[in-house]
Tab-separated table of C-alpha atoms in Angstrom:
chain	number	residue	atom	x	y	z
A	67	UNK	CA	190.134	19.246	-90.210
A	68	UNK	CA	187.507	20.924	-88.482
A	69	UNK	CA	188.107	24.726	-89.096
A	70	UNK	CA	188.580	23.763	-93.255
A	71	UNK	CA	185.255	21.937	-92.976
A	72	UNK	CA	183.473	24.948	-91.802
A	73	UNK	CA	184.863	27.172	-94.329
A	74	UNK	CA	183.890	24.317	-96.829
A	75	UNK	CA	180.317	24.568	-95.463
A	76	UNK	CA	180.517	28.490	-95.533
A	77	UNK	CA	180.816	28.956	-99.295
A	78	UNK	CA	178.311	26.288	-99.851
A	79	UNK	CA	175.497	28.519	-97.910
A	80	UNK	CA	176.521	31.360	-99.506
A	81	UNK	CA	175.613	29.791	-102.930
A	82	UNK	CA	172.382	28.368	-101.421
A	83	UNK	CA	171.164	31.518	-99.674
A	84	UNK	CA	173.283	34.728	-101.228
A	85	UNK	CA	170.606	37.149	-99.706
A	86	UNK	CA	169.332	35.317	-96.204
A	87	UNK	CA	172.790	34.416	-95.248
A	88	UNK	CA	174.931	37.244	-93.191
A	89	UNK	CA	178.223	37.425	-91.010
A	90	UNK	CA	179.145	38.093	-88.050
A	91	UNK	CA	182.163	37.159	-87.501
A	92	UNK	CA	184.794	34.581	-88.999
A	93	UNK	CA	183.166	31.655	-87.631
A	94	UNK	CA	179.781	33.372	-86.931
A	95	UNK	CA	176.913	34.077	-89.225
A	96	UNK	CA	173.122	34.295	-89.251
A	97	UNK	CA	170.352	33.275	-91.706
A	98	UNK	CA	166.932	34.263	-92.489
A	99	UNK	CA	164.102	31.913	-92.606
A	100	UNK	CA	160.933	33.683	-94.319
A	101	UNK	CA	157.913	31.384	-93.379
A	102	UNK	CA	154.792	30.217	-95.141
A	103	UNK	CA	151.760	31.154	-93.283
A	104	UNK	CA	148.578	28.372	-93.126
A	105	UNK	CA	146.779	29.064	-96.023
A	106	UNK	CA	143.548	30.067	-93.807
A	107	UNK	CA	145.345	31.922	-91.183
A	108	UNK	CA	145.942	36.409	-91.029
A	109	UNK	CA	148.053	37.104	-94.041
A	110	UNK	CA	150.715	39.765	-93.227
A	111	UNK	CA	151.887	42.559	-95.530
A	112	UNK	CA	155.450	41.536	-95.467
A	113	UNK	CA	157.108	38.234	-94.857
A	114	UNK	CA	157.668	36.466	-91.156
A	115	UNK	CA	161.113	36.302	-91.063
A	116	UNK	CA	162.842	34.412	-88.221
A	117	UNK	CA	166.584	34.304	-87.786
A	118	UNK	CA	168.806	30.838	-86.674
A	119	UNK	CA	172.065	32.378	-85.621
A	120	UNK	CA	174.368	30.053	-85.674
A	121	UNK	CA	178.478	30.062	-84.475
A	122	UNK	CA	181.124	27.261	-85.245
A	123	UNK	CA	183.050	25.705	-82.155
A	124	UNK	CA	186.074	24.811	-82.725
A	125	UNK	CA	185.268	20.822	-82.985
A	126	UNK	CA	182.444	21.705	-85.492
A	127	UNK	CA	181.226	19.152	-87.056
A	128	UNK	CA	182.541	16.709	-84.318
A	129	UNK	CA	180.501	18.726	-82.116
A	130	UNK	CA	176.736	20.445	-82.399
A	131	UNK	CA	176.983	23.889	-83.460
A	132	UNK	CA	175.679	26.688	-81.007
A	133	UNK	CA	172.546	28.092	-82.129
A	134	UNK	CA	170.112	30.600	-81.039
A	135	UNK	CA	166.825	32.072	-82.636
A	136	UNK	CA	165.646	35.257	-82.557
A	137	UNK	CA	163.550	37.706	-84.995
A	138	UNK	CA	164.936	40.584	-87.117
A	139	UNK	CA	164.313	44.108	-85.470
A	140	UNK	CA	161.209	45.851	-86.795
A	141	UNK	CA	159.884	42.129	-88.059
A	142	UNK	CA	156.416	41.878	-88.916
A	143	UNK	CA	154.686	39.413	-86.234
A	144	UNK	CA	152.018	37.004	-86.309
A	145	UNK	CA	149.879	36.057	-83.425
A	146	UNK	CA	150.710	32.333	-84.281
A	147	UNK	CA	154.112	32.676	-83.427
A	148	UNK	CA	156.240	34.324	-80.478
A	149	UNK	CA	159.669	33.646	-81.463
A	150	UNK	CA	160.946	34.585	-77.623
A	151	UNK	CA	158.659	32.040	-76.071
A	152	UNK	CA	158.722	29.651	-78.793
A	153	UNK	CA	162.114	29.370	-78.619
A	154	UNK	CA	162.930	26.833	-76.709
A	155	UNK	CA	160.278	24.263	-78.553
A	156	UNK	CA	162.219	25.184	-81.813
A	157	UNK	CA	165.787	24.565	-80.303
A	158	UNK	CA	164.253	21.185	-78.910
A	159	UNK	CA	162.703	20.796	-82.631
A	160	UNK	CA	166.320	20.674	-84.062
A	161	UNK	CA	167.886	18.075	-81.504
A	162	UNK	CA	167.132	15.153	-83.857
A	163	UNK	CA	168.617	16.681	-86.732
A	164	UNK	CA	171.821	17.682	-84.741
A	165	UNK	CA	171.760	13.807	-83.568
A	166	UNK	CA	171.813	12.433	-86.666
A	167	UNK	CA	173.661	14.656	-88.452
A	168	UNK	CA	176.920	14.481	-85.964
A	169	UNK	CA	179.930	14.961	-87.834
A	170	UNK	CA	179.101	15.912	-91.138
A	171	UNK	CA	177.815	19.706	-92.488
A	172	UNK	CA	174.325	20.342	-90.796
A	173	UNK	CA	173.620	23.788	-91.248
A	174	UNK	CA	171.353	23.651	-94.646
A	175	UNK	CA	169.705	20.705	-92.882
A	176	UNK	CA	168.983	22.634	-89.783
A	177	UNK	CA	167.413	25.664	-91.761
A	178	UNK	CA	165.461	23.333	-93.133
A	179	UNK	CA	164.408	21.929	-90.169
A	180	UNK	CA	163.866	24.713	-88.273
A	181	UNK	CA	161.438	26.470	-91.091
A	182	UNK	CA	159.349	22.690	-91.240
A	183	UNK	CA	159.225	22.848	-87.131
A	184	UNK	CA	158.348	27.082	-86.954
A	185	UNK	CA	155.098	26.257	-89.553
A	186	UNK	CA	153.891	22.823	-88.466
A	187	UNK	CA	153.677	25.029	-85.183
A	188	UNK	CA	151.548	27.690	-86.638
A	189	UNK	CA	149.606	25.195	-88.535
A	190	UNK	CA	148.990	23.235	-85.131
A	191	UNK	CA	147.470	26.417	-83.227
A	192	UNK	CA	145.481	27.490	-85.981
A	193	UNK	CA	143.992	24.382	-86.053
A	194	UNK	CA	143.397	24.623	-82.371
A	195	UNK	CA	141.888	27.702	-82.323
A	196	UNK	CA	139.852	26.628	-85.428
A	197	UNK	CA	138.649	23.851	-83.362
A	198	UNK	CA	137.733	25.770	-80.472
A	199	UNK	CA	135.195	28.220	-82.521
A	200	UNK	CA	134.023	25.051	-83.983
A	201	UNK	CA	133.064	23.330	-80.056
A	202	UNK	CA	131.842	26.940	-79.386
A	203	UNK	CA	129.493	26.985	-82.552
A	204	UNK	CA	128.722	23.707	-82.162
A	205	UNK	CA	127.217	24.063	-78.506
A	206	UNK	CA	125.548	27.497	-79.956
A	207	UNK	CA	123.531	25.777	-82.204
A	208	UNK	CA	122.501	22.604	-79.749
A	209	UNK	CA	121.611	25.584	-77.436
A	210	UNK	CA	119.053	27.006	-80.579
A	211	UNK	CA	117.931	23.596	-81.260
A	212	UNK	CA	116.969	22.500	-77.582
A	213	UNK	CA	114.741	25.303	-78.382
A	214	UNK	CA	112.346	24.027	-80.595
A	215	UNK	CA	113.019	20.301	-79.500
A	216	UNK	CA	109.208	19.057	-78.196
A	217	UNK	CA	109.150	16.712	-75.368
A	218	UNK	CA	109.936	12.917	-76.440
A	219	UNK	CA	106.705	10.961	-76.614
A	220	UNK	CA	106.313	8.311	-74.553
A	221	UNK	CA	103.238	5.611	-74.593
A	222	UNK	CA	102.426	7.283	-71.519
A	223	UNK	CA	102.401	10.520	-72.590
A	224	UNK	CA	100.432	9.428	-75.687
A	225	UNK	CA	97.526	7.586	-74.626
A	226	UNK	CA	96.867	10.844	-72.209
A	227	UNK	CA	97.335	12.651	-75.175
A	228	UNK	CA	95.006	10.509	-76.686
A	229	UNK	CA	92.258	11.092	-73.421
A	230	UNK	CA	92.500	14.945	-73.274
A	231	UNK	CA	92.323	14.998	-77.072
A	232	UNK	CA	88.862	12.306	-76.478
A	233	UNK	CA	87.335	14.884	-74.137
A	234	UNK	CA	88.097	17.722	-75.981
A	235	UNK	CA	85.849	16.219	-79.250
A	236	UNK	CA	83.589	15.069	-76.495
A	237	UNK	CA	82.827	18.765	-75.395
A	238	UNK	CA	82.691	19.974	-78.901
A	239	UNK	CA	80.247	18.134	-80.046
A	240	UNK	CA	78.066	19.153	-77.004
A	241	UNK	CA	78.592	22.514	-77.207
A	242	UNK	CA	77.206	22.011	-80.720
A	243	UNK	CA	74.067	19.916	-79.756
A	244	UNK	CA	73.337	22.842	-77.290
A	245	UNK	CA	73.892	25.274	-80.117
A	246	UNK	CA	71.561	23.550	-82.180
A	247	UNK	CA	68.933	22.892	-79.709
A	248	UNK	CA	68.710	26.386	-78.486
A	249	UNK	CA	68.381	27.772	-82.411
A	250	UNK	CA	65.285	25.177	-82.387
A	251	UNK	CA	64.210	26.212	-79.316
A	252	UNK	CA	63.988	29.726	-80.810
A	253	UNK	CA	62.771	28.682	-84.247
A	254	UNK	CA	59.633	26.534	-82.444
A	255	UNK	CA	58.772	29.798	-79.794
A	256	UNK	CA	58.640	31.933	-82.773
A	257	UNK	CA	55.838	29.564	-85.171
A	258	UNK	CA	53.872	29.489	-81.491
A	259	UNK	CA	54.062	32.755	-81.318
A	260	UNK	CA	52.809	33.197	-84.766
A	261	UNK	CA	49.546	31.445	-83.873
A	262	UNK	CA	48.514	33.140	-81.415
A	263	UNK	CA	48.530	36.652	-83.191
A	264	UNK	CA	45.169	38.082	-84.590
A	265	UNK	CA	44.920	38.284	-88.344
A	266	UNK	CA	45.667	42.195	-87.980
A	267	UNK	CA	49.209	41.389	-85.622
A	268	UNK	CA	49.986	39.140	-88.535
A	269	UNK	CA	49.347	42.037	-91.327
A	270	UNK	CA	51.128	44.137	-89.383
A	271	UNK	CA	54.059	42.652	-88.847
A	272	UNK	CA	54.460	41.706	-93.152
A	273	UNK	CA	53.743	38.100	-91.502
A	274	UNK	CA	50.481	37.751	-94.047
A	275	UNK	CA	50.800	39.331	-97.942
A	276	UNK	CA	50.556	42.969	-98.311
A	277	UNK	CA	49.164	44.716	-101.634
A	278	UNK	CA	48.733	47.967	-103.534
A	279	UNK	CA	45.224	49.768	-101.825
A	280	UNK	CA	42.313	49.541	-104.144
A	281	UNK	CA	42.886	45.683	-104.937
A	282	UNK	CA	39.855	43.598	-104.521
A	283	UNK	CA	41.723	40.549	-102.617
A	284	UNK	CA	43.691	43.800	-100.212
A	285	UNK	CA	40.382	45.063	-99.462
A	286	UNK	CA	38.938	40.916	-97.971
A	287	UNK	CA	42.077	40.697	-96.280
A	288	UNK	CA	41.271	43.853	-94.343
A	289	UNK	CA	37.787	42.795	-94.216
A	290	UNK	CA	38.438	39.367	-93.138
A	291	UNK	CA	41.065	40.639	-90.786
A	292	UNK	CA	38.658	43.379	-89.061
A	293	UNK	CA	35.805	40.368	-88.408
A	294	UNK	CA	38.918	38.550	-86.921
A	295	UNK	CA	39.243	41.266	-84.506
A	296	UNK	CA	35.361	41.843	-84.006
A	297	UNK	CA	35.032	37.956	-83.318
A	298	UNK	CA	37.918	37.862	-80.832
């Protein structure tokens, strides 16, 4: 009953997969898996192809078939997936199936399987490493913002705030008074000054009207400013 189930089997797969499916032997065969890669992770030129291998025991399907995994020589590889170490987790992937399938044809159902398993893994580390560069950016940019973060303001820190920025104003404004006072200062030393020069100090010095020579009112200013002189 067995050996006419696997034949059975056999010609079904060939039907389902005429190019992925190839002997080895009478009770041997292997089939190729291509894979979809995450839609965000390194495209490759040409498909990843992994290979079940799978051989009938005698009891098949009374009995789990022996299976092995492996890649195709000269395969393209992706750094999502190392069929040698993966292995195992891919065998262990397919125990379910092989429980629940006991005794009836489970090959199609393992491919299947096996080709979910294989991409949820890829998916899974891309996501990892996806979520790694996102921590990693993540702690870049708290490390820029710390930055320009200003120290958290407390009452404390506000009302002496508040004091310095009191004294500051306080200084201003008498740095300005003395500003002021000393350009009065000046302005008041300068009209006493003025006083006390002689009518000729003050023509001299364009402090008094000047005019053209040969005017009348030049000639009494001169006049009036040489008496000045005479008198003092």
């Amino acid at each position: 009953m067995g050996i006419d189930e696997q034949k059975e089997e056999r010609e079904v797969l060939d039907s389902i997969f005429p190019d992925e499916i190839q002997d080895i032997s009478d009770t041997a065969y292997r089939v190729s898996i291509a894979l979809d890669l995450p839609s965000n992770a390194e495209q490759l030129d040409e498909p990843l192809i992994i290979l079940l291998n799978v051989s009938y025991p005698e009891a098949y399907p009374d009995v789990a078939p022996n299976l092995d995994i492996t890649s195709p020589p000269n395969a393209s590889r992706h750094p999502l997936l190392d069929v040698a170490a993966d292995k195992a987790q891919l065998l262990d992937a397919l125990g379910s199936t092989i429980e629940d399938s006991m005794g009836m044809a489970m090959v199609f159902t393992l491919v299947a399987t096996l080709k979910d398993s294989a991409e949820t893994l890829m998916a899974d580390r891309q996501r990892q490493e996806q979520e790694i560069k996102d921590v990693a950016a993540r702690e870049q940019e708290q490390q820029e913002n710390r930055k320009f973060e200003g120290e958290k303001v407390t009452r404390e820190r506000f009302l002496e705030w508040r004091e310095k920025f009191k004294k500051d104003m306080e200084e201003k404004e008498r740095q300005q008074r003395e500003e002021e006072e000393a350009e009065m200062k000046g302005k008041r030393s300068t009209r006493v000054e003025e006083k006390k020069l002689t009518g000729r100090q003050l023509w001299e010095r364009g402090l008094i009207g000047k005019v053209d020579e040969g005017d009348g009112e030049a000639d009494g200013i001169v006049e009036g400013t040489e008496k000045l002189k005479v008198e003092a």
